[in-house]
Short mmCIF file of C-alpha atoms in Angstrom, two decimals:
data_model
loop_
_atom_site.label_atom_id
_atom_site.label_comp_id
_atom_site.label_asym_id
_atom_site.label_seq_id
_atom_site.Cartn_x
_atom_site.Cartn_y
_atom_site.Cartn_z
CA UNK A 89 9.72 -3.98 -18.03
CA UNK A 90 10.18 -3.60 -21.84
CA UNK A 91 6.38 -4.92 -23.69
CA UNK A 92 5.35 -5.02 -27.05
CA UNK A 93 2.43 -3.55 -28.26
CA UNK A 94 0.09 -6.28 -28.41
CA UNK A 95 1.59 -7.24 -24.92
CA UNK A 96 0.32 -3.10 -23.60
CA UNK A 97 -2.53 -3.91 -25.50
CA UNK A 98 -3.19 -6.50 -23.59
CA UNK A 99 -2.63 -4.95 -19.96
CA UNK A 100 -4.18 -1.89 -21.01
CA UNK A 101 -8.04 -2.43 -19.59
CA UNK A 102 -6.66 -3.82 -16.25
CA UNK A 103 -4.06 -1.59 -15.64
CA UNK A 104 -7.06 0.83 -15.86
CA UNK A 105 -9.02 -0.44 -13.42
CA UNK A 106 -6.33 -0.54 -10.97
CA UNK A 107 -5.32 2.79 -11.50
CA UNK A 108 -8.80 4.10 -11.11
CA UNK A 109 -9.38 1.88 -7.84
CA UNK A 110 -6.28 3.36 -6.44
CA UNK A 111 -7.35 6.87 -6.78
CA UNK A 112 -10.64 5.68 -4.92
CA UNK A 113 -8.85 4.49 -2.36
CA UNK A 114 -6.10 7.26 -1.72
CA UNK A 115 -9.08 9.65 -1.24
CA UNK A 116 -9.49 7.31 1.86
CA UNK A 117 -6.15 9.01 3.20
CA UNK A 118 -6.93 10.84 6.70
CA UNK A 119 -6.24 14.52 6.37
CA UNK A 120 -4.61 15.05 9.76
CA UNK A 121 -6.66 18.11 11.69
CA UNK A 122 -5.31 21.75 11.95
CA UNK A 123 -5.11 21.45 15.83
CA UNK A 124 -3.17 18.61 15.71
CA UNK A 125 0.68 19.44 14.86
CA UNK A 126 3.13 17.49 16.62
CA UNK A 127 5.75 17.54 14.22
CA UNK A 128 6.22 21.26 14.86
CA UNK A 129 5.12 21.89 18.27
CA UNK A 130 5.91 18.84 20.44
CA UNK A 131 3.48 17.93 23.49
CA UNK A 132 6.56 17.26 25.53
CA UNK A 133 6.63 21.12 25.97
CA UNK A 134 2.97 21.73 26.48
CA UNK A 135 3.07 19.27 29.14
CA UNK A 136 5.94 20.33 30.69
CA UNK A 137 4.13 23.90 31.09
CA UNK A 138 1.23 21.56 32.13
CA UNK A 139 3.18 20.47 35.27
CA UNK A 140 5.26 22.99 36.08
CA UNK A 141 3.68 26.08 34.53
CA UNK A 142 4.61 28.37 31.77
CA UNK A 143 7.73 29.34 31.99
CA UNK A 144 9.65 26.75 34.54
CA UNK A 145 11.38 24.66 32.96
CA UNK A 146 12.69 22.62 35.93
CA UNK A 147 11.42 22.02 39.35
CA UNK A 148 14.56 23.01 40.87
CA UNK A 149 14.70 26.51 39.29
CA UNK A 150 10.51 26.39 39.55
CA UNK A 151 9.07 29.81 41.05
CA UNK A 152 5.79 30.47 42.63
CA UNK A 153 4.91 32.87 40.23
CA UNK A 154 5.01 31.24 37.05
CA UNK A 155 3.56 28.13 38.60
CA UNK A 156 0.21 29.66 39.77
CA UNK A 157 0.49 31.54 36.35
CA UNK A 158 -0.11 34.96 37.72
CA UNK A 159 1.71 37.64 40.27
CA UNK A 160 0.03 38.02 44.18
CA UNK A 161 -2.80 39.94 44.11
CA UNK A 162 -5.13 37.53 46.67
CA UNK A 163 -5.10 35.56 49.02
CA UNK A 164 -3.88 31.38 49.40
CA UNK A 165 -7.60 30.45 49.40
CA UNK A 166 -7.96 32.79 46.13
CA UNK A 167 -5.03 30.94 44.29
CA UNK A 168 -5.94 27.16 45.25
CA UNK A 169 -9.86 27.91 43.98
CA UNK A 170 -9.94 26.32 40.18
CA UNK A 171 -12.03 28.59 37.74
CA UNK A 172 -12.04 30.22 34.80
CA UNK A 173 -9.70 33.58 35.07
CA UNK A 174 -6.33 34.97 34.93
CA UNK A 175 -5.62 36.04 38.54
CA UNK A 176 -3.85 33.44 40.54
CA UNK A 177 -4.80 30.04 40.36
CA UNK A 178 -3.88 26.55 40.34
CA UNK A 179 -2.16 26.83 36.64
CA UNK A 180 -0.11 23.55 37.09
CA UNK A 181 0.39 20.68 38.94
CA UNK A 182 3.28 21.85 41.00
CA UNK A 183 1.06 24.88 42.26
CA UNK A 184 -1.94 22.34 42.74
CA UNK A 185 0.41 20.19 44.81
CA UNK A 186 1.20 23.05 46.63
CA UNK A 187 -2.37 23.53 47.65
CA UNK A 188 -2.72 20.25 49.21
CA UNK A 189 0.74 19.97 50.21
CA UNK A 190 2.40 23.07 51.68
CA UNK A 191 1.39 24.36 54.92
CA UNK A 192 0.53 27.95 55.92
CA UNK A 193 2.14 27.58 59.57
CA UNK A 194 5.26 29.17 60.45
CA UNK A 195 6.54 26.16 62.64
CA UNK A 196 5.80 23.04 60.77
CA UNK A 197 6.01 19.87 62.71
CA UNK A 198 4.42 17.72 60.85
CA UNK A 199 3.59 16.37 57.39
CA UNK A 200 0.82 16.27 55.12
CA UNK A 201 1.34 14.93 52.09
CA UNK A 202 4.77 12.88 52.36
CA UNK A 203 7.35 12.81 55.23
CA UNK A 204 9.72 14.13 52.21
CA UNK A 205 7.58 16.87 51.30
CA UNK A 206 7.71 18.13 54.82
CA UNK A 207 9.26 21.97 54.62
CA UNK A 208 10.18 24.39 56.87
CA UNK A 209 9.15 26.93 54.12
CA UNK A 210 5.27 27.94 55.10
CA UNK A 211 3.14 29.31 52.29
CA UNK A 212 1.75 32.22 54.02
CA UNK A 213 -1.01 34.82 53.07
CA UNK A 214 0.66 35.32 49.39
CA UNK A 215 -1.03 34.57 46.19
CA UNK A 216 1.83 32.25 45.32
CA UNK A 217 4.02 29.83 47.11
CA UNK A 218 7.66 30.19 48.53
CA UNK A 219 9.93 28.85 45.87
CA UNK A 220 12.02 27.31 48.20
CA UNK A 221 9.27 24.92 49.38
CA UNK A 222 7.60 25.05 46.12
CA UNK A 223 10.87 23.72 44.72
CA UNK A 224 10.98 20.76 47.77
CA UNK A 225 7.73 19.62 47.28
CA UNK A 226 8.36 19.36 43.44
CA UNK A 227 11.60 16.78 44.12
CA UNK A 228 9.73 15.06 46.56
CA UNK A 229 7.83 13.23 43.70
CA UNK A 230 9.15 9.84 42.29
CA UNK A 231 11.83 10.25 39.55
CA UNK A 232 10.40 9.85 36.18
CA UNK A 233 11.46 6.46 34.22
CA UNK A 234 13.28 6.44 30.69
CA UNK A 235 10.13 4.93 29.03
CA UNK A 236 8.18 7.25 26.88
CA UNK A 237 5.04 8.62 28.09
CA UNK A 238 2.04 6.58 26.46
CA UNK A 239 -1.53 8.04 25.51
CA UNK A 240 -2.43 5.21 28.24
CA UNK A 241 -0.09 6.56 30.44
CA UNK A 242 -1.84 9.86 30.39
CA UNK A 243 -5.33 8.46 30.29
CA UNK A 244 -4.89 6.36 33.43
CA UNK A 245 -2.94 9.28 35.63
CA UNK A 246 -5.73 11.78 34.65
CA UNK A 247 -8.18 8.98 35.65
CA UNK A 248 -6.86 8.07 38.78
CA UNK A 249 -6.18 12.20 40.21
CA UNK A 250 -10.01 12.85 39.03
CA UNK A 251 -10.92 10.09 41.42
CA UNK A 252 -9.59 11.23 44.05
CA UNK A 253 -11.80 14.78 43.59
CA UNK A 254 -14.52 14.57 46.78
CA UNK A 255 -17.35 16.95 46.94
CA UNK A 256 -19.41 18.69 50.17
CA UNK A 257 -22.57 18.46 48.03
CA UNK A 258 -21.81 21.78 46.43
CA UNK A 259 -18.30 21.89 45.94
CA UNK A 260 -15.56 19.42 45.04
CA UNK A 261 -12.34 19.29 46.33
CA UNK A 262 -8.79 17.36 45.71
CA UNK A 263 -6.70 16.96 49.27
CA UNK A 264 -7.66 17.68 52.93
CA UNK A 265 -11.14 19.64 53.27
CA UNK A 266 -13.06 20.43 56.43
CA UNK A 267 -14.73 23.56 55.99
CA UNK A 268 -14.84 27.43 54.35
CA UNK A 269 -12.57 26.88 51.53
CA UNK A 270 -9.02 25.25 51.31
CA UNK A 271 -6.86 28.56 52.93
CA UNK A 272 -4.01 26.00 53.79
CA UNK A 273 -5.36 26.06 57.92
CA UNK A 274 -5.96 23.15 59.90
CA UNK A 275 -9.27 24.37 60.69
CA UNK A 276 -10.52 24.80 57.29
CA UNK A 277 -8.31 22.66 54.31
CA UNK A 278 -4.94 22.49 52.74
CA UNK A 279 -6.36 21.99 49.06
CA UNK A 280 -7.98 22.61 46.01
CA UNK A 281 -11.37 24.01 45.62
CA UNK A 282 -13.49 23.52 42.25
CA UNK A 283 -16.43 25.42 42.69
CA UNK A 284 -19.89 24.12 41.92
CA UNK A 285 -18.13 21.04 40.23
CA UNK A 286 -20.75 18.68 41.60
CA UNK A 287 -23.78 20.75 40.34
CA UNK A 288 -23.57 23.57 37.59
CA UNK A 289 -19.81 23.34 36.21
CA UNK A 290 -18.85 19.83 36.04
CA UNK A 291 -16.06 20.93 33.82
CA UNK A 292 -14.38 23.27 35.58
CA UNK A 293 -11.36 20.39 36.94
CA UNK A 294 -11.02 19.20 32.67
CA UNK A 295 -11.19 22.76 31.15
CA UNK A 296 -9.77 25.41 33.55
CA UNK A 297 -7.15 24.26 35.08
CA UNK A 298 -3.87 22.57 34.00
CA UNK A 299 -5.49 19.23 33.33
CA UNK A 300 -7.16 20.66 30.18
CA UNK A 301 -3.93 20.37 28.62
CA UNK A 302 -3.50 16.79 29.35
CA UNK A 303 -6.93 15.78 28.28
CA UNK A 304 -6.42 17.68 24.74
CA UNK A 305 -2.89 16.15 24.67
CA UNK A 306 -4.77 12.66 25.35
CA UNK A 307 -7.32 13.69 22.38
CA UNK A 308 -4.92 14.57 19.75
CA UNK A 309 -2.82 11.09 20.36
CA UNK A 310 -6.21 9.49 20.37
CA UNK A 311 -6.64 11.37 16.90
CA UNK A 312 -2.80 10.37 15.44
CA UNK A 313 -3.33 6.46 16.39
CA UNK A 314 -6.70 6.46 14.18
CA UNK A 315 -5.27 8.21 11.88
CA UNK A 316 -2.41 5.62 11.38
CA UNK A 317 -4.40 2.74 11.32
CA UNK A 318 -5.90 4.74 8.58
CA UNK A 319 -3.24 5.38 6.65
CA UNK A 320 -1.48 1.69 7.00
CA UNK A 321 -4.65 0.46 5.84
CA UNK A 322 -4.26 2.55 2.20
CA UNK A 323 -0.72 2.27 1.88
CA UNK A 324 -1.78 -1.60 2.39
CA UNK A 325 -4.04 -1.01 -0.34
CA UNK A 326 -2.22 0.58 -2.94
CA UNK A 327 0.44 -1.60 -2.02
CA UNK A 328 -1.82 -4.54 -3.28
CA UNK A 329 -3.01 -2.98 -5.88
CA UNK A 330 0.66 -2.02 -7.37
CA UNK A 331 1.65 -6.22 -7.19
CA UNK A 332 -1.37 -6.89 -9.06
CA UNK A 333 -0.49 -4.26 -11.57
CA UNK A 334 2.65 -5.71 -12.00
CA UNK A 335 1.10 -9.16 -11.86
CA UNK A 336 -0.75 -8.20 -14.91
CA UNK A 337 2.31 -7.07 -16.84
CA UNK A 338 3.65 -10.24 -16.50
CA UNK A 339 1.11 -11.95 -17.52
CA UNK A 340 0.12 -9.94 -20.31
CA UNK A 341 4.08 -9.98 -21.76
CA UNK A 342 3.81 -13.83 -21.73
CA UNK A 343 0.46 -14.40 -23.40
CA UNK A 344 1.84 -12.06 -25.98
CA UNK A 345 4.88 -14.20 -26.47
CA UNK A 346 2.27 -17.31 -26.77
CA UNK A 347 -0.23 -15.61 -29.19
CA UNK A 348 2.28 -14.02 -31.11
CA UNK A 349 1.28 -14.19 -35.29
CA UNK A 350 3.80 -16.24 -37.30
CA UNK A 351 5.12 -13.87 -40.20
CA UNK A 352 3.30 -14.47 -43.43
CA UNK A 353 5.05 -16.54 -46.44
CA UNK A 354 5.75 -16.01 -49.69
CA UNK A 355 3.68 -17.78 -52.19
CA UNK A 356 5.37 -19.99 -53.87
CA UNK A 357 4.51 -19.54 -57.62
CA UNK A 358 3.27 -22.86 -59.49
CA UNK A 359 6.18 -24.53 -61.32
CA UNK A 360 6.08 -24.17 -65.17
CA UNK A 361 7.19 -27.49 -66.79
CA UNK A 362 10.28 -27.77 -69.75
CA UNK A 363 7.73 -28.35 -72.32
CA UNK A 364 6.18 -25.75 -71.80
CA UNK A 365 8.67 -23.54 -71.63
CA UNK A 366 10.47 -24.42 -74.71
CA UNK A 367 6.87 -24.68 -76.43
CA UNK A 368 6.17 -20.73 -75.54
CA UNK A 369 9.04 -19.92 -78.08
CA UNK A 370 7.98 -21.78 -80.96
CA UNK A 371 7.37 -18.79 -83.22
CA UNK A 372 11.06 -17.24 -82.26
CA UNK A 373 14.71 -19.42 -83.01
CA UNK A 374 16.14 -16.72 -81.02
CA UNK A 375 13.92 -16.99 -77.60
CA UNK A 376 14.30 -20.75 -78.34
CA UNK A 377 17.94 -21.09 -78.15
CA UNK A 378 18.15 -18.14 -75.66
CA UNK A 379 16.02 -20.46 -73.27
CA UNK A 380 18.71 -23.16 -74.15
CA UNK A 381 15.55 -25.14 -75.89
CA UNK A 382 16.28 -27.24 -78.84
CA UNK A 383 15.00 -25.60 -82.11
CA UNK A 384 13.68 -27.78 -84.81
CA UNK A 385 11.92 -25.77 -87.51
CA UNK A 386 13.25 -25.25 -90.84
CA UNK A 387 12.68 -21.22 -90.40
CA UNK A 388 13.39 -18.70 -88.19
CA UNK A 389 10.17 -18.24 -87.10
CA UNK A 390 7.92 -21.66 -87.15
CA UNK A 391 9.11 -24.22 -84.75
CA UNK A 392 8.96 -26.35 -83.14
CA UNK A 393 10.99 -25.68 -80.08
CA UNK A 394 11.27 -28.68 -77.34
CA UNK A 395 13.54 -29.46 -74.81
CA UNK A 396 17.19 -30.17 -75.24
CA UNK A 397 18.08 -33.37 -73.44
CA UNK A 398 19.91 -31.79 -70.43
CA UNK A 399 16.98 -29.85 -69.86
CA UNK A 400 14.67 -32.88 -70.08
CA UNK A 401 17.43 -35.19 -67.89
CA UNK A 402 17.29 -32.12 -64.97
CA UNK A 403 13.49 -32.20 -65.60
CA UNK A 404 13.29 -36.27 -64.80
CA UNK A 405 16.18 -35.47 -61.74
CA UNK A 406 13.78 -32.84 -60.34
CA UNK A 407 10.74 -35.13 -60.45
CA UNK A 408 12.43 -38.23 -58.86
CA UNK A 409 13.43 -36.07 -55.85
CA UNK A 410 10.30 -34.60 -55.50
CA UNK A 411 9.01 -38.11 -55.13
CA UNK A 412 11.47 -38.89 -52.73
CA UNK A 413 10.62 -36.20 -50.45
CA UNK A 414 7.09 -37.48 -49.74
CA UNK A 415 5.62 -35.52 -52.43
CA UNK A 416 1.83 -37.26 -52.29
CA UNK A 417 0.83 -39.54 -55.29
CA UNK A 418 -1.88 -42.00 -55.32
CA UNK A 419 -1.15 -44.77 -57.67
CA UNK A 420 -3.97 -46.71 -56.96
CA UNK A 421 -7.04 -44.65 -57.82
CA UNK A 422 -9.36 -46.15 -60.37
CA UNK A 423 -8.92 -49.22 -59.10
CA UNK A 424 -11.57 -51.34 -57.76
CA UNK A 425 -12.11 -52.85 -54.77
CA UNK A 426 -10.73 -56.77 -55.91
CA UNK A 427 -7.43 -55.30 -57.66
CA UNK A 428 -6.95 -52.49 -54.99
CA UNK A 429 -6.94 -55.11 -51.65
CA UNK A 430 -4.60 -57.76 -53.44
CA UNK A 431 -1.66 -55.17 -52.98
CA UNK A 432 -0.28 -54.67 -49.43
CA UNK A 433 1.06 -50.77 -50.01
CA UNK A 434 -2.91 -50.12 -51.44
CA UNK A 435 -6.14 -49.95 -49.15
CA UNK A 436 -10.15 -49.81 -49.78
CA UNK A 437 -11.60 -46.82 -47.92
CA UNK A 438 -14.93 -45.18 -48.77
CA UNK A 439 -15.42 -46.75 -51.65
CA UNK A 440 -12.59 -46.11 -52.95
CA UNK A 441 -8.72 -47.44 -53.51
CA UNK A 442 -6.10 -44.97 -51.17
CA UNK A 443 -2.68 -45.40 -50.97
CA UNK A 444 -1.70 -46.63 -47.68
CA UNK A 445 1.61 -44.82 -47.31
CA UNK A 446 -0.02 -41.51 -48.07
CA UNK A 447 -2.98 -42.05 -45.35
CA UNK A 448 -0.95 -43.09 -42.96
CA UNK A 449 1.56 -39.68 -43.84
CA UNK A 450 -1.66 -37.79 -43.58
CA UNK A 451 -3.24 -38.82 -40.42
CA UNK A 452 0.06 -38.36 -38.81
CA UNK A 453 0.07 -34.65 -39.83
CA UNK A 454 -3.04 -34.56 -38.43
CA UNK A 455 -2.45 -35.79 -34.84
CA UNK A 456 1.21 -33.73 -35.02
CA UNK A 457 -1.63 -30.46 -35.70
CA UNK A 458 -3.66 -31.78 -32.67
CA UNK A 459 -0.31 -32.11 -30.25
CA UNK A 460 0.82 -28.66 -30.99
CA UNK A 461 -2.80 -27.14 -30.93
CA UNK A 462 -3.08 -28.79 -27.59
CA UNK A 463 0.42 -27.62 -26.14
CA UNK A 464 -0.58 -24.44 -26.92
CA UNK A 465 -3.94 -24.06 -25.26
CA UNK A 466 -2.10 -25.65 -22.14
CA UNK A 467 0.90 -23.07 -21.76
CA UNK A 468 -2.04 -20.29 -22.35
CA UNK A 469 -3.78 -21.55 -19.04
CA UNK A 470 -0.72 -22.41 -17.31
CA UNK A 471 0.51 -18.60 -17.63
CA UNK A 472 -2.94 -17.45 -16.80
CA UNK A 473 -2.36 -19.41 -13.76
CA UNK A 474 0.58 -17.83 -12.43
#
């Protein structure tokens, strides 16, 4: 948008203020925190260590190993016992499902979790699952739909597994518990000790075992969606504050336009009559004649010089159209009041005789003044308007 100066003049102070609001208002711009990368390092991947463990990256390849996170140097009971260390443990959710899932008998008759987890495949005295039945019990789980996974998603599955968590008054435990630790017997449990969860470590289910990572992936989403509504909210802002900018360019061009200074003038300089002209060169023949004046004096120098008669008939031309143009004469003043109203074209106003014609001229000049004056202050608010 091209403006002239008196038009940036104008806009100058508000454009100002805008710009100094909008660096306010930018500093409002979240900073997102250092933990919190997803561009670069995708949850998908943390989660799918998460549920699977480090290292599988499909349940039908899945091995015992990697799920429990560690090689077999203890027992079952050792492995499916939550806690903070790096021995055996249950790392992920396919080696916590194991725990409460996969029995430790050699001839399996039954089920425990599902009739399609049932597996001939016992998980015996190792620290780790068979693969085999580690690998059954995985595909016996529901297929995953094509929808993405939500923050709410995550918040109401981590919800809903915590709730199932029962405690012994000392101990908690997730699946089937009846006494001395979950060492995948019937007399005992098939499932997942947390030790002193319901007393001294009432963290140890969020922070040591696999469903840490789904409660930080759960807190950084929580993070991003603030952060967004942040963000919309200033690019909202400076959005607002750019139209307004604009606005005032606009608005600033047009007044401009309305305001703008006529160019000044000439004067015109006075007109000098004939007489006078030819009357200047009254000492000089020469300056007489060269004016095209009529000389009259017996010598060269002593006049007098007048006015030929063309210059004295353009003279009486130039004065009749100057009358004719609505030049103003009053040819009633001196009159008084009984001569002055006898004649229609004269008037008696303020105690004195005025010509009609030329008041009437006048006051219309006037109210012409007025109308423009008036159009003027009216397309000055009208642009401030819009």
């Amino acid at each position: 948008m091209k403006l002239t100066a008196a038009a940036r003049r104008l806009a100058k102070a508000e454009l100002e203020s805008l710009t100094n609001e909008s660096r306010e208002i930018k500093k409002m711009y979240p900073d997102p925190p250092k933990n919190v990368d997803y561009e670069n390092n995708n949850p998908k991947s943390k989660l799918l260590a998460a549920l699977l463990g480090a290292g599988n990256a499909d349940v039908g390849t899945a091995t015992g190993q990697k799920a429990v996170g560690a090689a077999a140097t203890a027992t079952r009971q050792a492995t499916c016992t939550a806690g903070e260390k790096t021995t055996a443990r249950p790392a992920s959710a396919l080696a916590m499902l194991a725990c409460v899932c996969q029995s430790s008998g050699t001839a399996v008759t039954n089920f425990i979790c599902t009739e399609k987890a049932k597996d001939s495949n016992a998980w015996t005295g190792n620290a780790y699952p068979h693969d085999t039945g580690l690998q059954h019990i995985g595909k016996s789980c529901p297929k995953p739909t094509a929808a993405a996974i939500t923050r709410e998603n995550l918040e109401a599955a981590l919800t809903n597994l915590l709730a199932l968590i029962h405690t012994d008054g000392t101990h908690e435990y997730l699946g089937a518990y009846v006494q001395t630790g979950c060492d995948g017997t019937s007399p005992n449990g098939i499932c997942v000790q947390f030790p002193d969860l319901a007393t001294s470590a009432p963290e140890v289910a969020t922070r040591y075992t696999w469903l840490a990572t789904v409660a930080e992936i759960i807190q950084n989403l929580k993070i991003l969606e603030n952060n967004q509504a942040k963000a919309e909210y200033v690019n909202n802002q400076i959005k607002d504050k750019k139209h307004r900018a604009l606005a005032a360019l606009r608005r600033s061009k047009a007044i401009a336009g309305a305001i703008q200074v006529p160019t000044p003038q000439t004067a015109q300089k006075p007109k000098i009559g004939v007489n006078t002209r030819c009357e200047a060169h009254n000492k000089s023949k020469a300056a007489c004649l060269g004016a095209k004046c009529k000389w009259g004096g017996q010598k060269d120098d002593d006049g007098p010089c007048s006015p030929s008669e063309e210059q004295a008939a353009e003279e009486e031309k130039e004065t009749a159209g100057e009358a004719v143009t609505g030049t103003a004469t009053e040819k009633c003043k001196g009159k008084l009041e009984p001569e002055c109203t006898k004649a229609p074209e004269f008037k008696w106003e303020n105690s004195a005789c005025k010509d009609s014609i030329f008041l009437v001229n006048k006051k219309f000049a006037l109210s012409m003044d007025a109308a423009f004056l008036s159009l003027v202050v009216f397309r000055y608010f009208i642009i401030l308007a819009f």
